[in-house]
MMTF fields as JSON, N, C-alpha, C and O atoms, coordinates in Angstrom:
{
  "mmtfVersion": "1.0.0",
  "mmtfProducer": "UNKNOWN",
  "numBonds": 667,
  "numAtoms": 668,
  "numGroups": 167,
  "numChains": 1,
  "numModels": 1,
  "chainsPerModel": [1],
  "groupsPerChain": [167],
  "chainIdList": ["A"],
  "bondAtomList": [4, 2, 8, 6, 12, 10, 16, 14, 20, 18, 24, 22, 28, 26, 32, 30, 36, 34, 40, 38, 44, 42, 48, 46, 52, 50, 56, 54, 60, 58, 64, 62, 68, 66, 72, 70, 76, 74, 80, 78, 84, 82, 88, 86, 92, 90, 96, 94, 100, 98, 104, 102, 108, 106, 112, 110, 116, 114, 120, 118, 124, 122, 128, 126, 132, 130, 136, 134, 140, 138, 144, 142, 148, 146, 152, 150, 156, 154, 160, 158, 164, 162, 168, 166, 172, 170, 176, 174, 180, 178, 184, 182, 188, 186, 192, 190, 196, 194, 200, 198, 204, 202, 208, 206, 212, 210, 216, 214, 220, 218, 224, 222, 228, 226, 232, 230, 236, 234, 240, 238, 244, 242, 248, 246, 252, 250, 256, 254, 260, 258, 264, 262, 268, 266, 272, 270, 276, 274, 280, 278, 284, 282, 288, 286, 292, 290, 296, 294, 300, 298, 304, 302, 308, 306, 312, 310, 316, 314, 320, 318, 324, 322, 328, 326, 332, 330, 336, 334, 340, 338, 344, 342, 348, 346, 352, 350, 356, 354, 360, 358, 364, 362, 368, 366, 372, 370, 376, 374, 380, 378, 384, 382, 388, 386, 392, 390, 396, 394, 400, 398, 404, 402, 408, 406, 412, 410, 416, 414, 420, 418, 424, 422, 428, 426, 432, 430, 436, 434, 440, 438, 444, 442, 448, 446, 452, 450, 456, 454, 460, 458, 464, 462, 468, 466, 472, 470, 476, 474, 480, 478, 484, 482, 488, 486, 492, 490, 496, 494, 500, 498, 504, 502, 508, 506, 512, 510, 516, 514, 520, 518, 524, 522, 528, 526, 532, 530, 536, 534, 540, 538, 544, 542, 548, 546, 552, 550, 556, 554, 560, 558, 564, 562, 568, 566, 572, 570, 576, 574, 580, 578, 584, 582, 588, 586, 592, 590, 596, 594, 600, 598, 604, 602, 608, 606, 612, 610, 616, 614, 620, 618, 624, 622, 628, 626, 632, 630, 636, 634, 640, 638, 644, 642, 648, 646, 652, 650, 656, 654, 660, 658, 664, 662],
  "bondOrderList": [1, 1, 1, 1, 1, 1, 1, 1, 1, 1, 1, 1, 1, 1, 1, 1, 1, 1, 1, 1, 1, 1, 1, 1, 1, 1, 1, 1, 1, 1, 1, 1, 1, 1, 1, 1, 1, 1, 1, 1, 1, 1, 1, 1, 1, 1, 1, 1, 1, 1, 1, 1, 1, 1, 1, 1, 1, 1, 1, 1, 1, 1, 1, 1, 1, 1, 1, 1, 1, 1, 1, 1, 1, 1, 1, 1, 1, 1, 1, 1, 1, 1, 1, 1, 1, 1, 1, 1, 1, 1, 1, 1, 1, 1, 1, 1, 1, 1, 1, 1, 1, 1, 1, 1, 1, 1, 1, 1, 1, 1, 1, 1, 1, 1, 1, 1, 1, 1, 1, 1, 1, 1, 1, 1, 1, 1, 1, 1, 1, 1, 1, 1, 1, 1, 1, 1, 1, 1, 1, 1, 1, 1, 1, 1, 1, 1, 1, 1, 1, 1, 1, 1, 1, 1, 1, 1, 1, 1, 1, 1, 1, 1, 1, 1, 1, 1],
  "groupList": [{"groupName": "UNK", "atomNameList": ["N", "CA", "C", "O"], "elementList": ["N", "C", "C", "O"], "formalChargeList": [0, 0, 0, 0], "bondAtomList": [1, 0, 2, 1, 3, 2], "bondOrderList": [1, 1, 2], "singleLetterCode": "X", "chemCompType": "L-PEPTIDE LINKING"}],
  "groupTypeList": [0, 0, 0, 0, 0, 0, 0, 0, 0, 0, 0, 0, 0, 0, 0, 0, 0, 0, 0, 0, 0, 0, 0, 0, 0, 0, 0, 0, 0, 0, 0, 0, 0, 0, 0, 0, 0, 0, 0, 0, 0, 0, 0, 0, 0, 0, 0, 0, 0, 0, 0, 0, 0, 0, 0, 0, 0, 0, 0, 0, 0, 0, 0, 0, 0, 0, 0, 0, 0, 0, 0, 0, 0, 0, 0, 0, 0, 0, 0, 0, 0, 0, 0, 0, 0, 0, 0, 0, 0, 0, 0, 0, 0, 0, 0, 0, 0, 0, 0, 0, 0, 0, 0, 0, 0, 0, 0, 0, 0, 0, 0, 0, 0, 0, 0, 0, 0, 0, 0, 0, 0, 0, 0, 0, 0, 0, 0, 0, 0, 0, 0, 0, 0, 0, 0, 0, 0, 0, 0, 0, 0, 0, 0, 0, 0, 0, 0, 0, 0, 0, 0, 0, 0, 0, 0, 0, 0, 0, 0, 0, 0, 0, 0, 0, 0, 0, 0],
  "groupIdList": [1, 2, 3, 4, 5, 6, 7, 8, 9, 10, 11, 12, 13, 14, 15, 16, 17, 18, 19, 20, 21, 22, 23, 24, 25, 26, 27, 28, 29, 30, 31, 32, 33, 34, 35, 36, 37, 38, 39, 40, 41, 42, 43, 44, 45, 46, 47, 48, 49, 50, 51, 52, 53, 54, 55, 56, 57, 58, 59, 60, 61, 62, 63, 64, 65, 66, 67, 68, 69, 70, 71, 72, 73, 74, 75, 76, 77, 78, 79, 80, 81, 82, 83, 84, 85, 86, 87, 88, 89, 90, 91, 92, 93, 94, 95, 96, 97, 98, 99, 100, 101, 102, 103, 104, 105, 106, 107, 108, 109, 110, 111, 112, 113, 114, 115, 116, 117, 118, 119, 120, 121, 122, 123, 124, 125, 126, 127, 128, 129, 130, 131, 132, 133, 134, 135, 136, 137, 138, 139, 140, 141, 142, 143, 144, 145, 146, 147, 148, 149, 150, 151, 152, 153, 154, 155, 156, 157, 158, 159, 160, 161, 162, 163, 164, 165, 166, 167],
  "secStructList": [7, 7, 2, 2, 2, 2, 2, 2, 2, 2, 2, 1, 7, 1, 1, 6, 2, 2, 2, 2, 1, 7, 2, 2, 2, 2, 2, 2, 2, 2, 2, 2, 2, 2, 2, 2, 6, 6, 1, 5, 1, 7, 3, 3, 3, 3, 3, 3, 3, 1, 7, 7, 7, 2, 2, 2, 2, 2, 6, 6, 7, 7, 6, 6, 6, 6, 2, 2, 2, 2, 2, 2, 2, 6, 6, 1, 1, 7, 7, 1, 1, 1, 7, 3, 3, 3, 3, 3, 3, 3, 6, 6, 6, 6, 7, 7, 7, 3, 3, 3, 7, 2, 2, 2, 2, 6, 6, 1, 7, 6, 6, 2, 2, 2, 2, 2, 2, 2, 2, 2, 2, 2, 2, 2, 2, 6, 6, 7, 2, 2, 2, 2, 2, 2, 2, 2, 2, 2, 2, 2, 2, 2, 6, 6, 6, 6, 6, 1, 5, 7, 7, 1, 1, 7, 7, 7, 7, 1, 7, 7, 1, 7, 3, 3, 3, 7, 7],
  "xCoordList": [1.348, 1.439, 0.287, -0.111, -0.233, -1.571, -1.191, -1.106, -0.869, -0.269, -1.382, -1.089, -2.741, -3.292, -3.217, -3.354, -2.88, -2.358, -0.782, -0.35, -0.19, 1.345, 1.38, 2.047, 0.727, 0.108, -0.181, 0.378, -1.342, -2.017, -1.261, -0.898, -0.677, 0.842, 1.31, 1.199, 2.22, 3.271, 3.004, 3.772, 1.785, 1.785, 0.8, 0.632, 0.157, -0.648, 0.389, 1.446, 0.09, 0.878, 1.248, 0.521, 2.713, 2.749, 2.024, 2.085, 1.415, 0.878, -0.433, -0.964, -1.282, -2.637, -2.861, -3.964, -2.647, -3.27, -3.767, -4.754, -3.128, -3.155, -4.929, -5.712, -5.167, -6.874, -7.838, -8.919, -7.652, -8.483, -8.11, -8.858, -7.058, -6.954, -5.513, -4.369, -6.832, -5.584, -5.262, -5.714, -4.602, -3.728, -5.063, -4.787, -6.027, -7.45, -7.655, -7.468, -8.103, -8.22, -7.914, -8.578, -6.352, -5.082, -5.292, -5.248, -5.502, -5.583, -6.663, -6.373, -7.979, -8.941, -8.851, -9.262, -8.341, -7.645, -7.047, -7.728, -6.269, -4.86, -5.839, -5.722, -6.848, -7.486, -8.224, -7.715, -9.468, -10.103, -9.238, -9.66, -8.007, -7.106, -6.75, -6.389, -6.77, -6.308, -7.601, -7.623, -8.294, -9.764, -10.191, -10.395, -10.316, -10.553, -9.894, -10.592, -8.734, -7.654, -7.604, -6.937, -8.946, -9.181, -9.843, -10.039, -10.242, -11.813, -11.5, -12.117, -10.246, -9.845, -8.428, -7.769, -8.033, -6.29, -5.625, -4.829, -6.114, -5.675, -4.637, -4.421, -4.137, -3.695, -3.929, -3.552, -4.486, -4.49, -3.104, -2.352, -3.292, -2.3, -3.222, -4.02, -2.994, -3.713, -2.506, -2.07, -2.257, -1.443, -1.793, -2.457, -1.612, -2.129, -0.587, 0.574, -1.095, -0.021, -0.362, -1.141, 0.164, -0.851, -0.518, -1.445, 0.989, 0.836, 2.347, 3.47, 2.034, 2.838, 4.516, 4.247, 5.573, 6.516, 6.38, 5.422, 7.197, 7.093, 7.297, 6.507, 8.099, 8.905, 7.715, 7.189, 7.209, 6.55, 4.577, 3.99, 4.329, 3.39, 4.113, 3.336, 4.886, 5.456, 5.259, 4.847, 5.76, 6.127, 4.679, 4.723, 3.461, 2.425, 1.85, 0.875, 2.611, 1.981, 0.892, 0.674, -0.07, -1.385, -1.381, -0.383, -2.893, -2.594, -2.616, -2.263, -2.934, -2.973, -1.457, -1.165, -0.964, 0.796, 1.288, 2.429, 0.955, 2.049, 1.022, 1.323, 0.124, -0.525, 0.233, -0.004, 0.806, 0.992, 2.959, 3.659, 3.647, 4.988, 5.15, 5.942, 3.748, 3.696, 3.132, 3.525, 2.276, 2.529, 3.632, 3.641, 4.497, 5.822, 6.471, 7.264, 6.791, 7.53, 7.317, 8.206, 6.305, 5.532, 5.401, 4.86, 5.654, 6.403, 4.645, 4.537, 3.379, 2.105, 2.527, 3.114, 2.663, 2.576, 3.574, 3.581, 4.358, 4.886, 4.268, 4.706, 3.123, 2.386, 2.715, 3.132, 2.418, 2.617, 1.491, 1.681, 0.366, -1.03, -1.207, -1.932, -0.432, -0.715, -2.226, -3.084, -2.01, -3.754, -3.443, -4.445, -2.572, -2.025, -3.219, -2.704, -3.867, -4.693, -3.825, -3.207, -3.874, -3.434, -4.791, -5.343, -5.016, -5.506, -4.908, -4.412, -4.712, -4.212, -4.662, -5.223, -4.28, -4.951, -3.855, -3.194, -3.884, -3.648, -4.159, -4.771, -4.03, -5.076, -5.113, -6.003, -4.085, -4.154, -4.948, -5.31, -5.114, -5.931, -7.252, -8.105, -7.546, -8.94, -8.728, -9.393, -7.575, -7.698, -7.68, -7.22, -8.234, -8.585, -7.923, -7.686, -7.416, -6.782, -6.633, -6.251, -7.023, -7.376, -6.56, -7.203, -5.057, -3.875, -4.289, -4.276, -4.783, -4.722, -2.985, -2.31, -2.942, -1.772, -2.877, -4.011, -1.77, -2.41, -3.177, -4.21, -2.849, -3.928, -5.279, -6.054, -5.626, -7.017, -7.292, -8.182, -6.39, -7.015, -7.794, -8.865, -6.842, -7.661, -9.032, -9.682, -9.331, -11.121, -11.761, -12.904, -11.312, -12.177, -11.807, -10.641, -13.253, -13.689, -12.427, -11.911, -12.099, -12.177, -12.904, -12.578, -14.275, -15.537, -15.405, -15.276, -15.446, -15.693, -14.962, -15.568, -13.485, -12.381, -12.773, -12.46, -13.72, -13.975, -15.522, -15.926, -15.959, -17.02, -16.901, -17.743, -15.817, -15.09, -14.72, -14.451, -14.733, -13.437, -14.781, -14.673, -15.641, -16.949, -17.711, -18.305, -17.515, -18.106, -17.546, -18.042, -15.877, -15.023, -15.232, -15.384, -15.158, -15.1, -16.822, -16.934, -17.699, -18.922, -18.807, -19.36, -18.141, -18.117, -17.01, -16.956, -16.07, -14.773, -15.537, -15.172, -16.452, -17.128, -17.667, -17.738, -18.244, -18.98, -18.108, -18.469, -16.441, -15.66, -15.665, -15.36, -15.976, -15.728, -15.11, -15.56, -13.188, -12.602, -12.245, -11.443, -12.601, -12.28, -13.826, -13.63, -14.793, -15.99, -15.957, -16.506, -14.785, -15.099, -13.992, -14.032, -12.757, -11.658, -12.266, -11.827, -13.077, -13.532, -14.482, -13.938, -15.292, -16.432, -15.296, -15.72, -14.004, -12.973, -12.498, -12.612, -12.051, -11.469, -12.71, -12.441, -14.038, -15.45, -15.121, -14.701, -15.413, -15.909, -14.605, -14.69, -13.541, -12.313, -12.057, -11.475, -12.393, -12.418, -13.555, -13.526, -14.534, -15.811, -15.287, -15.445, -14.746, -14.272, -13.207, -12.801, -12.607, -11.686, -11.574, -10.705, -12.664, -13.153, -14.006, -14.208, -14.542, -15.306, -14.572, -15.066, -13.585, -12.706, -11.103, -10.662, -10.49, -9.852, -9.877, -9.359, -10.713, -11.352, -10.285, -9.313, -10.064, -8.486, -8.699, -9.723, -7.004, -6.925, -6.495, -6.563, -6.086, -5.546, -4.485, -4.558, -3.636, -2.404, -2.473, -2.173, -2.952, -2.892, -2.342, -3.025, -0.924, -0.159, -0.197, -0.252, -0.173, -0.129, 1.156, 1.845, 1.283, 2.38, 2.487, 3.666, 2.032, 2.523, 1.647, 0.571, 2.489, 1.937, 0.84, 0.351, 0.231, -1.937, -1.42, -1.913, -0.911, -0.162, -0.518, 0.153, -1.352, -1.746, -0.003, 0.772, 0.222, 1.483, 1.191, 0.212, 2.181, 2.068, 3.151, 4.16, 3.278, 3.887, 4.212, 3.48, 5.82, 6.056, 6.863, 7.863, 6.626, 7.534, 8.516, 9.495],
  "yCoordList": [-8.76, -7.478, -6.591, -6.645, -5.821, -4.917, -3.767, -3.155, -3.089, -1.451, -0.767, 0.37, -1.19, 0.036, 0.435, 1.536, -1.024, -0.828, -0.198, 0.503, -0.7, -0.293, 1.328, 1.879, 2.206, 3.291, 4.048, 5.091, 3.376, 3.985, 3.928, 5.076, 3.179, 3.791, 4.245, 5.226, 4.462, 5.091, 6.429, 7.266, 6.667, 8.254, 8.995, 10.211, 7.886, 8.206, 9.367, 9.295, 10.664, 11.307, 10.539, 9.72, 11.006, 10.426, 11.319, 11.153, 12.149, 12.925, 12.956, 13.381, 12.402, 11.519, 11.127, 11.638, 10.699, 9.65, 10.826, 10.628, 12.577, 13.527, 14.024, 14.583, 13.732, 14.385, 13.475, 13.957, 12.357, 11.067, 10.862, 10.263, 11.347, 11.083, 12.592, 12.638, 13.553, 14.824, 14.631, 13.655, 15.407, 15.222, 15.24, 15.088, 15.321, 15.568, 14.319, 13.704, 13.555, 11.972, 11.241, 10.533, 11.337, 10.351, 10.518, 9.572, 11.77, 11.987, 10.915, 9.886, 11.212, 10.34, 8.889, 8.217, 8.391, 6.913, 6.987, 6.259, 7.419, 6.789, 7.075, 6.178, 8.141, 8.275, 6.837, 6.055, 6.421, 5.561, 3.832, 2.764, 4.321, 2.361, 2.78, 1.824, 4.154, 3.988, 3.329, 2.402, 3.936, 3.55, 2.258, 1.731, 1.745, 0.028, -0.622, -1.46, -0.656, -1.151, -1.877, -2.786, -0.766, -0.938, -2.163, -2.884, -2.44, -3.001, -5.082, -5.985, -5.115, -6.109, -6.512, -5.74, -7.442, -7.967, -8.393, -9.331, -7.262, -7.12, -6.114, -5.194, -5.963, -4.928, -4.388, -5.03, -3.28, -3.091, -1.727, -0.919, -2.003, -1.129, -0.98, -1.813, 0.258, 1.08, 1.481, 2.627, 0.724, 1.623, 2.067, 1.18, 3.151, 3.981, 3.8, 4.049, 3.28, 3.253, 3.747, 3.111, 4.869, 5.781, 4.307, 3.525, 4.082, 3.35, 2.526, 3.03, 1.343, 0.314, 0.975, 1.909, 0.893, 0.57, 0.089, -0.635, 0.414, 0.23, -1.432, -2.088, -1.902, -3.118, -3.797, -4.437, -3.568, -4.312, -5.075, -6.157, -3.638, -4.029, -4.407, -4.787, -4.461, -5.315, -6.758, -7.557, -6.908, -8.272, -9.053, -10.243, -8.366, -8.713, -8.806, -9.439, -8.11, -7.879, -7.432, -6.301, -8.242, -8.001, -7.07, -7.03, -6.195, -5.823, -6.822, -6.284, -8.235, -9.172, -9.094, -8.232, -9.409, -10.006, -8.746, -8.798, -7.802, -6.08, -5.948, -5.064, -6.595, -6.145, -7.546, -7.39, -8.416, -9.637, -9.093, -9.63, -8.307, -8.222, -6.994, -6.997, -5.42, -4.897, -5.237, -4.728, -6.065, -6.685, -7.393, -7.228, -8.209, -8.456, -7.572, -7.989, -6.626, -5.45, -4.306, -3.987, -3.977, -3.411, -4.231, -3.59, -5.394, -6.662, -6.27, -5.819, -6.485, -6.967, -8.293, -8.121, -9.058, -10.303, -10.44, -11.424, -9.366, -9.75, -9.293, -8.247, -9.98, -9.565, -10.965, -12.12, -10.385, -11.605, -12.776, -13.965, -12.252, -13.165, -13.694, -14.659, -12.922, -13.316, -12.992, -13.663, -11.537, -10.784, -9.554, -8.919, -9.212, -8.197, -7.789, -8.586, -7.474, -6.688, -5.705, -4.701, -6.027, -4.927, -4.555, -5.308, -3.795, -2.726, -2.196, -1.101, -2.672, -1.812, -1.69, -2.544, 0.189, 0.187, 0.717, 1.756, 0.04, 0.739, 1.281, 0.661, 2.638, 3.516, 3.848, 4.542, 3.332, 3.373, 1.892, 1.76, 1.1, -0.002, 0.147, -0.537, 1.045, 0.963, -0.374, -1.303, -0.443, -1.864, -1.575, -0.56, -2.575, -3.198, -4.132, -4.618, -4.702, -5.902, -5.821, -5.017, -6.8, -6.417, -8.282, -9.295, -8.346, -9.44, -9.447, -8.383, -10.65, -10.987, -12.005, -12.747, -11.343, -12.677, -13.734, -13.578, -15.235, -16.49, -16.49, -17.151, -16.015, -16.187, -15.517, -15.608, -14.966, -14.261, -15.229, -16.078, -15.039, -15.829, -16.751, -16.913, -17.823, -19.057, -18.992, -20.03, -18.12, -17.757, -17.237, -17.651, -16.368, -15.495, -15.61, -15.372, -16.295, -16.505, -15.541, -14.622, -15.836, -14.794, -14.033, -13.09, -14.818, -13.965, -12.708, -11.522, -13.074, -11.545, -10.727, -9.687, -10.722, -9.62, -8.715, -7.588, -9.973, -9.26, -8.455, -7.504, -8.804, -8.033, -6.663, -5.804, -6.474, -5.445, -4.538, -3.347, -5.317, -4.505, -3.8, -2.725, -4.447, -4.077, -3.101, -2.363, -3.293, -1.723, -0.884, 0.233, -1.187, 0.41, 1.064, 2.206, -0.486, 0.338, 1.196, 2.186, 0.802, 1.284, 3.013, 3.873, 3.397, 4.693, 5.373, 6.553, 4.21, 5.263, 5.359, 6.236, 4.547, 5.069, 6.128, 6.575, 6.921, 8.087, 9.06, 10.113, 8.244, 9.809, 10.083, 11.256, 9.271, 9.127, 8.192, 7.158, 8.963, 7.988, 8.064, 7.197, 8.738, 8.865, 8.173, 6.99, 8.245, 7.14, 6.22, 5.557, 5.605, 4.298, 3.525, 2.341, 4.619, 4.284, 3.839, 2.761, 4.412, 4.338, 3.273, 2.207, 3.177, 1.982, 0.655, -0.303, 0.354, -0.586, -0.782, -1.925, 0.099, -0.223, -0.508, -1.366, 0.318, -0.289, -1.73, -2.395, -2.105, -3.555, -4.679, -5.768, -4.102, -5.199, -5.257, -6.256, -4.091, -3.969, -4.764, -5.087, -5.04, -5.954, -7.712, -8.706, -7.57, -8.96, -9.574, -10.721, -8.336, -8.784, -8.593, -8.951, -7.945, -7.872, -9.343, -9.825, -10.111, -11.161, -12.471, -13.561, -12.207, -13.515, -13.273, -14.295, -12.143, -12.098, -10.876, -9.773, -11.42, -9.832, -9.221, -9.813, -8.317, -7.645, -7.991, -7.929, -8.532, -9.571, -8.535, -7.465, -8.328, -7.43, -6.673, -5.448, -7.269, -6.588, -6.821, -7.838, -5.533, -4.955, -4.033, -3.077, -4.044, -3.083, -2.841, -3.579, -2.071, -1.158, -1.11, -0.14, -2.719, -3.319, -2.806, -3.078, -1.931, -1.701, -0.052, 0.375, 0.506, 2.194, 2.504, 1.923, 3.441, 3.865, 4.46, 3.82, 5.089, 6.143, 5.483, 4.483, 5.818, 5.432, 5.567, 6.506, 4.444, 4.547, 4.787, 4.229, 5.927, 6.137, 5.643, 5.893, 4.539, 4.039, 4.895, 5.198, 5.076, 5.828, 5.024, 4.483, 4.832, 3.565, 4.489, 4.153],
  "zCoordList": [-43.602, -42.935, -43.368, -44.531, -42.527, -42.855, -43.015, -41.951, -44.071, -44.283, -43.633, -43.264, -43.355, -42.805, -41.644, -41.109, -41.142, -39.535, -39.281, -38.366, -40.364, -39.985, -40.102, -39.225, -41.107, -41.072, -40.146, -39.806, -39.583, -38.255, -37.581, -37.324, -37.021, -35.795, -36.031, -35.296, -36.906, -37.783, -37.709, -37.235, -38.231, -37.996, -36.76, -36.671, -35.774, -34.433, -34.249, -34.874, -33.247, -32.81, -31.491, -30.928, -31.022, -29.396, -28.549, -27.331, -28.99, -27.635, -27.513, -26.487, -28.797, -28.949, -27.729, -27.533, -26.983, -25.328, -24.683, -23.974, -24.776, -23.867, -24.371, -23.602, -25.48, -25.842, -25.271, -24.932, -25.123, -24.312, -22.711, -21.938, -22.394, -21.097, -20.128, -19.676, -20.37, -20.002, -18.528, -17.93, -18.012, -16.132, -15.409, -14.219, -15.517, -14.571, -14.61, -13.56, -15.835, -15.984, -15.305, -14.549, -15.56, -14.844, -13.17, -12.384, -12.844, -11.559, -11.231, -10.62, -11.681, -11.437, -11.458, -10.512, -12.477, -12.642, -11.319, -10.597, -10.771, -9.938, -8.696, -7.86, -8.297, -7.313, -7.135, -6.333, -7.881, -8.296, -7.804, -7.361, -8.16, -8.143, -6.686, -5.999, -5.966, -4.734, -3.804, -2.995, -4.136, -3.578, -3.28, -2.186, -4.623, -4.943, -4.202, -3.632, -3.882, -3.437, -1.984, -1.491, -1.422, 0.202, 0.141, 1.119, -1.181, -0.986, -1.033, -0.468, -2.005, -2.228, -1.817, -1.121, -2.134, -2.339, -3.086, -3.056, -4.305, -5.511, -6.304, -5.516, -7.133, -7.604, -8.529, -9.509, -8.818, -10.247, -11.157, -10.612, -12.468, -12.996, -14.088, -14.518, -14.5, -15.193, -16.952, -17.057, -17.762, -18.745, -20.081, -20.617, -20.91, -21.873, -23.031, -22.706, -24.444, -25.127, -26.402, -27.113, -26.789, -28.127, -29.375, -29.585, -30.164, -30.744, -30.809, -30.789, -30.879, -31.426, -31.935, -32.691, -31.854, -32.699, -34.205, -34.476, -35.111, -36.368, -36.46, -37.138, -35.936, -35.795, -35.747, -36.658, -34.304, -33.775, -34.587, -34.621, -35.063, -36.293, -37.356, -38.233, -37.59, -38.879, -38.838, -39.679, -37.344, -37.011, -36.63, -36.32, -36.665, -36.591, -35.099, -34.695, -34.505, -32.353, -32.377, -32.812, -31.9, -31.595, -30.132, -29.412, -29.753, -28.691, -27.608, -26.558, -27.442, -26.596, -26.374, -25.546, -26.618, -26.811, -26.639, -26.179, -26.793, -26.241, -24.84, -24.039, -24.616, -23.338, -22.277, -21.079, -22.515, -21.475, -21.718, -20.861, -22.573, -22.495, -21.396, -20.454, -21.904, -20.504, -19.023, -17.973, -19.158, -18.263, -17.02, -15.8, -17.893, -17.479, -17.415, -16.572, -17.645, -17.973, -16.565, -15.775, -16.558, -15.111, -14.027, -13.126, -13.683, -12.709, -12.108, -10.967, -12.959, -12.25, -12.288, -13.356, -12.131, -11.683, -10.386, -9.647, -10.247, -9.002, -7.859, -7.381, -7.184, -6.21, -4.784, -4.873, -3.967, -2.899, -3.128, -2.875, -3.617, -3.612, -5.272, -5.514, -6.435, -7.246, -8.013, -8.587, -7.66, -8.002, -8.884, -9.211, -9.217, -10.22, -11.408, -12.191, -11.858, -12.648, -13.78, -13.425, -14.728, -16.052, -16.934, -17.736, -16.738, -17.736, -18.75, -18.481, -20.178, -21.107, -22.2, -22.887, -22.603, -23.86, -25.32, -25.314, -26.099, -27.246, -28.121, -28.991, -28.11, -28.89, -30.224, -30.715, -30.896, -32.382, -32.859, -34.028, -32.114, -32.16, -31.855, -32.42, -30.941, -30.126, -29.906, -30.363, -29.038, -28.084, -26.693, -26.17, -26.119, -24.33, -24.327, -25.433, -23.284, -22.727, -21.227, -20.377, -21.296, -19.393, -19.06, -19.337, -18.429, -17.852, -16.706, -16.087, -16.074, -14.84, -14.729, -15.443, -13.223, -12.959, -12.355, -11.902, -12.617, -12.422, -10.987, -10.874, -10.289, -8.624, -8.829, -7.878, -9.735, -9.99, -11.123, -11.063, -12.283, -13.229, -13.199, -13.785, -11.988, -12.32, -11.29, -11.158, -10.778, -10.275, -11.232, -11.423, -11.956, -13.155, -14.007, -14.324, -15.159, -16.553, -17.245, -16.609, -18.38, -19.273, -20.195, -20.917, -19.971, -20.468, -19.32, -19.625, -18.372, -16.974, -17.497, -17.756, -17.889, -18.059, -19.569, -19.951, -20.263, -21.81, -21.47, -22.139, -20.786, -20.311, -19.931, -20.192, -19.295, -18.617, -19.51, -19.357, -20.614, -21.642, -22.734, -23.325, -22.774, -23.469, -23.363, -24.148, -21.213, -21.163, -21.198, -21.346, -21.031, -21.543, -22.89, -23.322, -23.484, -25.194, -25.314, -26.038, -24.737, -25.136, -24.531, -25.217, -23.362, -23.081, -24.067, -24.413, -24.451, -25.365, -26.895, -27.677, -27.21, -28.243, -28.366, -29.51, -27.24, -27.291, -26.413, -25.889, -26.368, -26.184, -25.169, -24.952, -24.057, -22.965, -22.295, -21.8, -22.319, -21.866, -20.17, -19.822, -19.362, -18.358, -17.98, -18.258, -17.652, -17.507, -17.388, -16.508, -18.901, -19.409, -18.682, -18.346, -18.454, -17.437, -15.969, -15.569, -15.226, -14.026, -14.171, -13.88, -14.396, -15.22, -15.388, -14.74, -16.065, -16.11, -14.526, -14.081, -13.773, -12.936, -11.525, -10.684, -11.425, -10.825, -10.786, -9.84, -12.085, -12.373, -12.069, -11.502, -12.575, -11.666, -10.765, -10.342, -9.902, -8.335, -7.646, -6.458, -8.488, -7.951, -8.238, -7.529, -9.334, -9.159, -8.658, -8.848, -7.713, -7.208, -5.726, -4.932, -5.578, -3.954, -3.923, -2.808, -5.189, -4.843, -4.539, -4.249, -4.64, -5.29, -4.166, -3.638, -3.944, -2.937, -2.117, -2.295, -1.039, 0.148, 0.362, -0.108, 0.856, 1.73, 3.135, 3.816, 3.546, 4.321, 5.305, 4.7, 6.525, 7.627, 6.891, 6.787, 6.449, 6.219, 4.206, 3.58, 3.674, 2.587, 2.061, 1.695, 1.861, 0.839, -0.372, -1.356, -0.284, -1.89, -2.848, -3.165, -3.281, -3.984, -4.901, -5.126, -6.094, -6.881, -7.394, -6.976, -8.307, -8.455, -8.858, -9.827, -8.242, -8.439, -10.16, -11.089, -10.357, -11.158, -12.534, -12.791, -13.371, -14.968, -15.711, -15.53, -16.47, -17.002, -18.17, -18.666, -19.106, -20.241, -20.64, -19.981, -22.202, -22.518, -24.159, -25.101, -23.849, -24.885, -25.904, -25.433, -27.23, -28.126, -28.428, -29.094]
}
């Protein structure tokens, strides 16, 4: 167990996510996934999680493994095409994780999705998380307009709406 990590969650505030990503942000996020949306036949979801459960860093949950349970959890994988997109971050980690469901996956690398995640972290380094948010969702919207075009009939299966995940 890593006390410095169990620490850092432990005492993250829950309202920490609101200085990196205030209601103007989010607006922009959810504007941004409405947009993209035209472009492909994909979905994306956008979610923000300040920190971990006590439990859950105890038990040693990486952000990979809390990013594929919200995943399941937010039913991205339940898409008709199997193109679901997760975006998630945990911010007492300075983590990225970017879940494809299996109908995208198996077209795109998982180098592409860490690429993605590289250039977010490079704008949240300099404190720009709404940039680095739009810059994330740009670039999955490009690989997912490349890989599945939008077909005549494209609904908007699942919510534009950035989810804040509260432990």
């Amino acid at each position: 167990m890593n006390f410095s990590r169990w620490a850092k969650h432990l005492f993250m505030p829950s309202w920490a996510w609101r200085r990196a990503f205030p209601h103007a942000a989010l607006d922009a996020i959810e504007a941004a996934i409405r947009q993209s949306e035209s472009r492909h036949n994909g979905e994306i979801r956008f979610a923000i999680e300040t920190s971990l459960a006590p439990a859950q860093v105890w038990r040693g949950m990486s952000g990979r493994e809390r990013a594929i349970d919200v995943f399941s959890n937010l039913r991205v994988w339940d898409t008709e095409h199997n193109s679901g997109v997760l975006i998630y971050l945990l911010l007492a980690d300075h983590d990225i994780e970017i879940v494809a469901d299996r109908g995208i996956a198996a077209q795109v690398e998982q180098s592409a999705w860490e690429s993605v995640a590289r250039a977010m972290e490079a704008a949240f380094r300099q404190g720009e998380f709404e940039r680095g948010a739009l810059t994330g969702i740009e670039q999955v919207s490009a690989l997912l307009a490349a890989h599945v075009p939008p077909r005549s009939s494209n609904p908007n299966e699942l919510a534009n709406r950035p989810v804040i995940i509260r432990s």
